[in-house]
PDB file of C-alpha atoms in Angstrom:
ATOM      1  CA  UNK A   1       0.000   0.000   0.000  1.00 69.00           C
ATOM      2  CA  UNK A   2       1.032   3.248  -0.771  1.00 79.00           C
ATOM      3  CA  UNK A   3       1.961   6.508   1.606  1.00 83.00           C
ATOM      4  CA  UNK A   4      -0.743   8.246  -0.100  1.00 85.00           C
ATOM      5  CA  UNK A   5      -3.106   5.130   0.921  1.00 87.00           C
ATOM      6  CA  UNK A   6      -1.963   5.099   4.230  1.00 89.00           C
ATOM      7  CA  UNK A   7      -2.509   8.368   4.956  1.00 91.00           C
ATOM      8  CA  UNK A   8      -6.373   8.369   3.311  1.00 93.00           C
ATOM      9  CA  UNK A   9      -6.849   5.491   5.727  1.00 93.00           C
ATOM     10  CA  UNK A  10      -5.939   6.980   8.768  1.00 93.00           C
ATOM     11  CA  UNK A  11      -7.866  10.075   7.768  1.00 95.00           C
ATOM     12  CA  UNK A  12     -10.857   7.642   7.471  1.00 95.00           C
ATOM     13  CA  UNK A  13     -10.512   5.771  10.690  1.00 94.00           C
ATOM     14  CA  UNK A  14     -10.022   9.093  12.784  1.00 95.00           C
ATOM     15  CA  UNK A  15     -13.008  10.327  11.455  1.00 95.00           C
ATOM     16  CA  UNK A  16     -15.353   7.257  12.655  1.00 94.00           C
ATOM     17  CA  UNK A  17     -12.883   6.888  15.695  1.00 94.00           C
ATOM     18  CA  UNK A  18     -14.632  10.943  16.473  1.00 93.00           C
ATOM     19  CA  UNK A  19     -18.275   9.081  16.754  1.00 94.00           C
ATOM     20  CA  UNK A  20     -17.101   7.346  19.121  1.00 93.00           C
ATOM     21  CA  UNK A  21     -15.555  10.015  21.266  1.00 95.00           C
ATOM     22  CA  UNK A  22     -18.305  11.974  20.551  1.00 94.00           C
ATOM     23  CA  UNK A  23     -20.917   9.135  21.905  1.00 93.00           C
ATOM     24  CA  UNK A  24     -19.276   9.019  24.872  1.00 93.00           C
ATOM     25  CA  UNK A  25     -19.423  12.519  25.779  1.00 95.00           C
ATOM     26  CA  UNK A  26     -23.255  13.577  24.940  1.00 95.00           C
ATOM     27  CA  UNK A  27     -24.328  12.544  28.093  1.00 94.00           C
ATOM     28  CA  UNK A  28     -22.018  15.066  29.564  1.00 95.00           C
ATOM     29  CA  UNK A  29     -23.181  17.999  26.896  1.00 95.00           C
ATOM     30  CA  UNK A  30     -26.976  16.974  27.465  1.00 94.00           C
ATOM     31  CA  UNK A  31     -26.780  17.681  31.076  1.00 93.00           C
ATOM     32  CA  UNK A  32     -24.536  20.453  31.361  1.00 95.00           C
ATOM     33  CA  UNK A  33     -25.650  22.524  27.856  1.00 94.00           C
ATOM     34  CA  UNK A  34     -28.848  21.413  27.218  1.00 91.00           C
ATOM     35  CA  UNK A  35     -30.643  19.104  24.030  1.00 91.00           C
ATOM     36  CA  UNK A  36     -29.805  22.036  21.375  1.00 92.00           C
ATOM     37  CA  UNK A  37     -26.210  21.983  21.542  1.00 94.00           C
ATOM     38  CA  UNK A  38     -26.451  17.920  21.731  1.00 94.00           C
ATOM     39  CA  UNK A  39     -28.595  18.359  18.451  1.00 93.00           C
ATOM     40  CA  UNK A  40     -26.520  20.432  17.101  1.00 95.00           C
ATOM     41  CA  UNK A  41     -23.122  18.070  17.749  1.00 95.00           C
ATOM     42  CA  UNK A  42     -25.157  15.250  16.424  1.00 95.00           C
ATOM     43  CA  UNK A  43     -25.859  17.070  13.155  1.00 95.00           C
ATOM     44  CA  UNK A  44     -22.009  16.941  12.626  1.00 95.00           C
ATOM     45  CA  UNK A  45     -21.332  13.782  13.831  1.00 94.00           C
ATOM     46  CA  UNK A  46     -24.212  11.767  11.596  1.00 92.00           C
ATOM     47  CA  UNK A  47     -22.305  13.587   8.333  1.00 93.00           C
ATOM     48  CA  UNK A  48     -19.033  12.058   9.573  1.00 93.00           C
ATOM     49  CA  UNK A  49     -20.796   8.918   8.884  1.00 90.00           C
ATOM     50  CA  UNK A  50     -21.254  10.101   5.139  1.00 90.00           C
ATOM     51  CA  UNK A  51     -17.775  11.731   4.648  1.00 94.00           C
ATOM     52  CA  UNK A  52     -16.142   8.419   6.350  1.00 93.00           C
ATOM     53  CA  UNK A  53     -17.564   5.788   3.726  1.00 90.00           C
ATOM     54  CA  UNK A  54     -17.084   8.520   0.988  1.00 93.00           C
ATOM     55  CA  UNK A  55     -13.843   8.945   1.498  1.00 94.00           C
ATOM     56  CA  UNK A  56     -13.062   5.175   1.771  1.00 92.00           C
ATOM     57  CA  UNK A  57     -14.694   4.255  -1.411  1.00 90.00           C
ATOM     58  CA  UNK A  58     -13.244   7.394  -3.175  1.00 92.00           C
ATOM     59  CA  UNK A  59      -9.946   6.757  -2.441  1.00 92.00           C
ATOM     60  CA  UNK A  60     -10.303   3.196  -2.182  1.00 91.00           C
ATOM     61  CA  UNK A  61      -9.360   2.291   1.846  1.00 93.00           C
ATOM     62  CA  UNK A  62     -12.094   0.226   2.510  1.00 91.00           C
ATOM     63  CA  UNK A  63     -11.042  -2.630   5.347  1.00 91.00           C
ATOM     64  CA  UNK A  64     -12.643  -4.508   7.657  1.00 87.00           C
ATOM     65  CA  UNK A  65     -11.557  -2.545  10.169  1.00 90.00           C
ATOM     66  CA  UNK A  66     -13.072   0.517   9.173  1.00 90.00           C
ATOM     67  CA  UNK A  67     -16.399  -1.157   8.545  1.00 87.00           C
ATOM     68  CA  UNK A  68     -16.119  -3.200  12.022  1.00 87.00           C
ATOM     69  CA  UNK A  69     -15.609   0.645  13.745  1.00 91.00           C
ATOM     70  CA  UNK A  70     -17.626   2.050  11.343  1.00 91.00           C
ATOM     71  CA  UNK A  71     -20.486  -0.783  12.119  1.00 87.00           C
ATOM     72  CA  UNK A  72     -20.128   0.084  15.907  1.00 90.00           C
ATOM     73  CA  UNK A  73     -19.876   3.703  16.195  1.00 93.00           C
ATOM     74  CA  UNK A  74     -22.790   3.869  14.204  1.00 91.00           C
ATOM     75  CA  UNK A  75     -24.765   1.619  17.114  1.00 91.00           C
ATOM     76  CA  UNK A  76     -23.065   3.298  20.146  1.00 94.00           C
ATOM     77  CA  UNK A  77     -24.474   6.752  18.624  1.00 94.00           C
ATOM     78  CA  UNK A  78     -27.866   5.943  18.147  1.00 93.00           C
ATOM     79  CA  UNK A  79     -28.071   3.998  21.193  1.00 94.00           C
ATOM     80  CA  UNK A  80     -26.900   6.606  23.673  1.00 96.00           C
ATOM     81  CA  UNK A  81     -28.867   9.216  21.475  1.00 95.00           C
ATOM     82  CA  UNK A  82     -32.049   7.771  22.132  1.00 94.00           C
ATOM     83  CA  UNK A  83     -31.196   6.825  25.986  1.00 95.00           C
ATOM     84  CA  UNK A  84     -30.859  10.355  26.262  1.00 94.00           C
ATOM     85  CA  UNK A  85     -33.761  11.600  24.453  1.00 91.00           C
ATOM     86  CA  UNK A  86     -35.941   8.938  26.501  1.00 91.00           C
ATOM     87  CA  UNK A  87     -35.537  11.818  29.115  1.00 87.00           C
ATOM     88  CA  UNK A  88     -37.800  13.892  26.852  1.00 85.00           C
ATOM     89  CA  UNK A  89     -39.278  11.538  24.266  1.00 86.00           C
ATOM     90  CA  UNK A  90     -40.781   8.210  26.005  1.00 87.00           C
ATOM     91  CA  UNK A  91     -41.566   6.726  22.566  1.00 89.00           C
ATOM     92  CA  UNK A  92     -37.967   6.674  21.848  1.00 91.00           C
ATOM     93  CA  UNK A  93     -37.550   3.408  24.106  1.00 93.00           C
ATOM     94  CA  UNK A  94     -38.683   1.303  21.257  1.00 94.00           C
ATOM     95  CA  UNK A  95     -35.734   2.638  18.992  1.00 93.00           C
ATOM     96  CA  UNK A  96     -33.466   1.359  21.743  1.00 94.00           C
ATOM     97  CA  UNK A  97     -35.111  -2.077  22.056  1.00 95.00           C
ATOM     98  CA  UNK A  98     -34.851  -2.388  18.398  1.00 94.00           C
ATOM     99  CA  UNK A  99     -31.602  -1.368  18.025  1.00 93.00           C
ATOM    100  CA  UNK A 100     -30.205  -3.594  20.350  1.00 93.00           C
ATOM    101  CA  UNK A 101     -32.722  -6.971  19.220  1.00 93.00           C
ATOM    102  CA  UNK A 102     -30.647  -5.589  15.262  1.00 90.00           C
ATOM    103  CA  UNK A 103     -27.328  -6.091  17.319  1.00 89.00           C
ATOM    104  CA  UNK A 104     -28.416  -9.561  18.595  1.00 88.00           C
ATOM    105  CA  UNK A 105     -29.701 -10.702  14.809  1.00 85.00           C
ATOM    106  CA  UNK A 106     -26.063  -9.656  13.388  1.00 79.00           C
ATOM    107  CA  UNK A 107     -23.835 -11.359  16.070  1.00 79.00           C
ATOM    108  CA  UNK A 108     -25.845 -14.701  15.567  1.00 77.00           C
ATOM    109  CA  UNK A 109     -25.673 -13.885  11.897  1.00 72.00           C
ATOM    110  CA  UNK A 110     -21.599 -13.840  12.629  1.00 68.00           C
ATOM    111  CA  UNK A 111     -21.238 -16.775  14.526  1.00 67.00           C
ATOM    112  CA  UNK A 112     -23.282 -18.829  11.836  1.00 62.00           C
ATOM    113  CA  UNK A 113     -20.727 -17.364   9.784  1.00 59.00           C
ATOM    114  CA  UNK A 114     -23.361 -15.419   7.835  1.00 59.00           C
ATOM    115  CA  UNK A 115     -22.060 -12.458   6.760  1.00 57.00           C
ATOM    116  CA  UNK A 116     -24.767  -9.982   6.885  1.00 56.00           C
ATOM    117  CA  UNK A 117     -23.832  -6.691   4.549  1.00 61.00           C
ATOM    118  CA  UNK A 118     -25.639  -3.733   5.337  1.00 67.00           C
ATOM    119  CA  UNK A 119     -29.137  -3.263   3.163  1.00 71.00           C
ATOM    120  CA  UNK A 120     -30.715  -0.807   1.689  1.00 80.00           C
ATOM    121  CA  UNK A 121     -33.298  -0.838   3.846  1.00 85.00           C
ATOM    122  CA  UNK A 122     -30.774  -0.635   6.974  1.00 84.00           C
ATOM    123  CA  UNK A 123     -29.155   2.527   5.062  1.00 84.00           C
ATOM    124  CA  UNK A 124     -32.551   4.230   4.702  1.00 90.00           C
ATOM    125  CA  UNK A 125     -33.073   2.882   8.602  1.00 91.00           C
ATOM    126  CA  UNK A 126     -29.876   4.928   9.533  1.00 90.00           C
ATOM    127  CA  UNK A 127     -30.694   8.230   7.900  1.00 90.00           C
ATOM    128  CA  UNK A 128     -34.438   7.981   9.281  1.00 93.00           C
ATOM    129  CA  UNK A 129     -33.336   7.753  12.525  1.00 93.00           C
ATOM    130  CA  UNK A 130     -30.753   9.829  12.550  1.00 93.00           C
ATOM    131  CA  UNK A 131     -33.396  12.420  11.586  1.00 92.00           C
ATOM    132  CA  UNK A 132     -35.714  11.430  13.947  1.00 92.00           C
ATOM    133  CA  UNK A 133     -32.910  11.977  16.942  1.00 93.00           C
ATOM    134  CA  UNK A 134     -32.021  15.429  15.899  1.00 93.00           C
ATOM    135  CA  UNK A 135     -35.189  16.336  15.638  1.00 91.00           C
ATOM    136  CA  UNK A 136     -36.151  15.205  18.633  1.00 90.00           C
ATOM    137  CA  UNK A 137     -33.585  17.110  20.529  1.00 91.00           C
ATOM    138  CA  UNK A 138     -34.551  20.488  18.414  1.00 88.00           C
ATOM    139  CA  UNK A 139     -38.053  20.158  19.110  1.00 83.00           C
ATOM    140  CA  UNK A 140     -38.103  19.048  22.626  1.00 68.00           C
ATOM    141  CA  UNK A 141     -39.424  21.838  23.948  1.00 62.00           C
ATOM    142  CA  UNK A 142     -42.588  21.251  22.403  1.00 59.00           C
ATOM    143  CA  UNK A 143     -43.033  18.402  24.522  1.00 61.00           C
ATOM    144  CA  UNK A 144     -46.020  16.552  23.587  1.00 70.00           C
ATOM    145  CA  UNK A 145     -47.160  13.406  22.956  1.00 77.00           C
ATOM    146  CA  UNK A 146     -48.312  14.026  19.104  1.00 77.00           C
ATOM    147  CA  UNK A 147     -45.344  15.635  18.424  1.00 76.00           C
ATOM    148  CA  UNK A 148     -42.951  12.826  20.272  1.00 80.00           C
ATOM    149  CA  UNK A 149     -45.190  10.048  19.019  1.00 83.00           C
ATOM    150  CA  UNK A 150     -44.601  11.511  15.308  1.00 84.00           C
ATOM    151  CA  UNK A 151     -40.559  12.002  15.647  1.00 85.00           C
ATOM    152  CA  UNK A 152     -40.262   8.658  16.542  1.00 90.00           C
ATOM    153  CA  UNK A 153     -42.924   6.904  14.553  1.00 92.00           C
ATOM    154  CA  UNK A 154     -40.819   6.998  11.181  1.00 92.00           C
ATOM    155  CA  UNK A 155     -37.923   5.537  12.999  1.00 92.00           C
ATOM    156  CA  UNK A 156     -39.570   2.781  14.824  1.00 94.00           C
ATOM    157  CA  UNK A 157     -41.141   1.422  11.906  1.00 94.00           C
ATOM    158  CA  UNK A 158     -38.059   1.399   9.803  1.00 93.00           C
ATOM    159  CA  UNK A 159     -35.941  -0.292  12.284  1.00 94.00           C
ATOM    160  CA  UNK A 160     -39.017  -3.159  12.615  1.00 95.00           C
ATOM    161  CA  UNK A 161     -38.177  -3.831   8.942  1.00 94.00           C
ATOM    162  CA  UNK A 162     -34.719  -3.723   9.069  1.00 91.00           C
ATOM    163  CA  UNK A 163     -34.481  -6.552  12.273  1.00 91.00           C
ATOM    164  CA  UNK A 164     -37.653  -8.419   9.543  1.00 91.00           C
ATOM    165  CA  UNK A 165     -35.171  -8.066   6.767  1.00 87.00           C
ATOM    166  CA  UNK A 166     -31.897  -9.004   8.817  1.00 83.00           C
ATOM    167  CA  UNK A 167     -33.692 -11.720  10.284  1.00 83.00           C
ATOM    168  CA  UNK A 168     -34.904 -13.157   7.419  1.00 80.00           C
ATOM    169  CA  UNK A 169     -31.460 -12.949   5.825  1.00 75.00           C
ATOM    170  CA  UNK A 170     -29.868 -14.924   8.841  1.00 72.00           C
ATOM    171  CA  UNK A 171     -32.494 -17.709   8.960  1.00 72.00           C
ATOM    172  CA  UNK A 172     -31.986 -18.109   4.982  1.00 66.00           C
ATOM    173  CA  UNK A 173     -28.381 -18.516   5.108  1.00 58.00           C
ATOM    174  CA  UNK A 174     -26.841 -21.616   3.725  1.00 48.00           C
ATOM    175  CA  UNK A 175     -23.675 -22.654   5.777  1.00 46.00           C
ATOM    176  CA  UNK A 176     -21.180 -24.540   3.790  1.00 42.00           C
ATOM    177  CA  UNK A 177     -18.702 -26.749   6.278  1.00 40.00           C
ATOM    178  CA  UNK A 178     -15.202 -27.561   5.492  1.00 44.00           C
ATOM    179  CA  UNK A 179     -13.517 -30.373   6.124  1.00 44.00           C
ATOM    180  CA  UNK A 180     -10.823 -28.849   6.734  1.00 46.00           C
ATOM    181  CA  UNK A 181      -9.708 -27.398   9.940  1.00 50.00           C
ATOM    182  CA  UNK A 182      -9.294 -23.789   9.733  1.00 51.00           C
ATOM    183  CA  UNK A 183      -5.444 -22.633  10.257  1.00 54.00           C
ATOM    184  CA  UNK A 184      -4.274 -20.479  13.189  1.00 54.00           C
ATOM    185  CA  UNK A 185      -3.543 -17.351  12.185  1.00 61.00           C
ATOM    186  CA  UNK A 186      -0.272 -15.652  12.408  1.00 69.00           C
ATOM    187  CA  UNK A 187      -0.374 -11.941  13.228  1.00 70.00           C
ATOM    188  CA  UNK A 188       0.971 -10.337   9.491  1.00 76.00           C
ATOM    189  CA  UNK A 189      -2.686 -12.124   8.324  1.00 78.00           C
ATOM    190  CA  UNK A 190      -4.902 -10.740  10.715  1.00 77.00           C
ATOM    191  CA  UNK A 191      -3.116  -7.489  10.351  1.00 80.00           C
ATOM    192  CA  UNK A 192      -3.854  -8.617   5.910  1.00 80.00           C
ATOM    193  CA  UNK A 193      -7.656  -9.035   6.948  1.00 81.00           C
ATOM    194  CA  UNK A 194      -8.242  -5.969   8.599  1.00 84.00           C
ATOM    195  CA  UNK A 195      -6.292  -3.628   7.017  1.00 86.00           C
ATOM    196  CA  UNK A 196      -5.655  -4.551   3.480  1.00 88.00           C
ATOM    197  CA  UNK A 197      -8.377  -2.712   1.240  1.00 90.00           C
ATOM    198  CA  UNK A 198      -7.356  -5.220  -1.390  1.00 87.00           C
ATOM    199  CA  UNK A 199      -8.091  -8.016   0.665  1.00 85.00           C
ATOM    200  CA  UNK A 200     -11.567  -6.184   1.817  1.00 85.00           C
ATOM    201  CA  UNK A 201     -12.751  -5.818  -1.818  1.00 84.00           C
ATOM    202  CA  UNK A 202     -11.951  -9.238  -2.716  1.00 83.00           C
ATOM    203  CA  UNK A 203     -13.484 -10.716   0.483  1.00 76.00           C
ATOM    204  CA  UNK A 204     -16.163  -8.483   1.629  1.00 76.00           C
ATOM    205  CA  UNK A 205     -18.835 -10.476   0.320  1.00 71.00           C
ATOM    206  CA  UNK A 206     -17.895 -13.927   1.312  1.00 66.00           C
ATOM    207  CA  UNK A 207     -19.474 -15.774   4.187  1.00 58.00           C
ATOM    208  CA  UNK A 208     -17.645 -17.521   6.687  1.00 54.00           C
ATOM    209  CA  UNK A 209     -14.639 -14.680   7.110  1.00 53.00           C
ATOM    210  CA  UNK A 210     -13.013 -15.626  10.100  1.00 49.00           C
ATOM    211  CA  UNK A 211     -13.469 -19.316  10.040  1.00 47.00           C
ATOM    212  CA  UNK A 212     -12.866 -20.219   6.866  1.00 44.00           C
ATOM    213  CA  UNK A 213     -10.831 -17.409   4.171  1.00 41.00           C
ATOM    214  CA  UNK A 214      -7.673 -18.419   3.860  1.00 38.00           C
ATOM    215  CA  UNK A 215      -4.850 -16.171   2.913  1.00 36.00           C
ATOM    216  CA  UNK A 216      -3.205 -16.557  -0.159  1.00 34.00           C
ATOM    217  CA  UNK A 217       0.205 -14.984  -0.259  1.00 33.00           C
TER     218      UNK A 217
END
């Protein structure tokens, strides 16, 4: 991989890495500077979720790193998101049920050695209820139940089709078993797996990753 690569990558990872940060910290911002400035935080970290995969596929970075990060500072965001906004929006403690049952679906998915891509449907789940959470914290002052019921509705019922649509995609799976014992991996390949964009674009839609890809050098 090149310098130019390298540095692309980094650029990448830092950028999802600030999700993170950021999740950890709103409950801290929503108590001491109230839900507008948390809305208004969570405006700019949602984009980084944009500019993060944009920047991976335009400069071609892609690993399974990135997408394991990117995969759980995505769930740490909305989780602790709508925790908070449970404190003004009740409704909101469906998203979190949801999102978490989604978690469940995908690690079963995992250990089946499904390998679960993200859907359409998820995408269109992720910018719904990313809209529904900053709304919610820009329009809390108008706290009724209409109003609450209404930010959250849209969300909700996305994320019940996305755990449908994961769910059916896990129970479908077809598991091939090798005879084969799978090899112990040295460190240089798991370091090749996760950070080789080459070896993500070649194996990113194969089932089975950690159990049964093995490395060709």
């Amino acid at each position: 991989m090149n310098k130019s690569k390298k540095r692309w990558m980094i650029v990448v990872n830092i950028i999802t890495l600030l999700r993170v940060i950021g999740s950890i910290i709103l409950f801290s911002i929503y108590f001491n500077f109230g839900s507008i400035t948390v809305g208004l935080i969570l405006t700019g970290l949602f984009l980084t979720d944009w500019i993060d995969g944009f920047l991976a596929r335009r400069f071609k970075v892609s690993t399974f790193f990135g997408s394991i990060m990117d995969s759980i500072s995505d769930k740490l965001m909305a989780i602790v998101s709508c925790i908070i906004l449970c404190f003004i929006n009740k409704y909101m403690i469906a998203s979190i049920i949801i999102e978490i049952l989604i978690i469940f679906v995908n690690t079963f998915a995992l250990t089946q050695k499904a390998n679960i891509k993200s859907s359409y449907i998820g995408k269109i789940k992720t910018w719904v209820l990313s809209i529904a959470i900053i709304a919610g914290f820009f329009i809390c002052k108008e706290n009724t139940n209409i109003i609450n019921l209404f930010v959250a509705l849209p969300a909700i019922i996305f994320e019940l089709i996305t755990l449908i649509d994961y769910f059916k995609k896990c129970i479908k799976v077809k598991i091939v078993i090798e005879n084969k014992k799978p090899k112990y991996k040295e460190f240089k390949e798991i370091k090749k797996m996760l950070f080789s964009p080459e070896f993500y674009e070649k194996n990113k839609n194969k089932t089975g990753l950690i159990d049964n890809i093995y490395i060709n050098e």
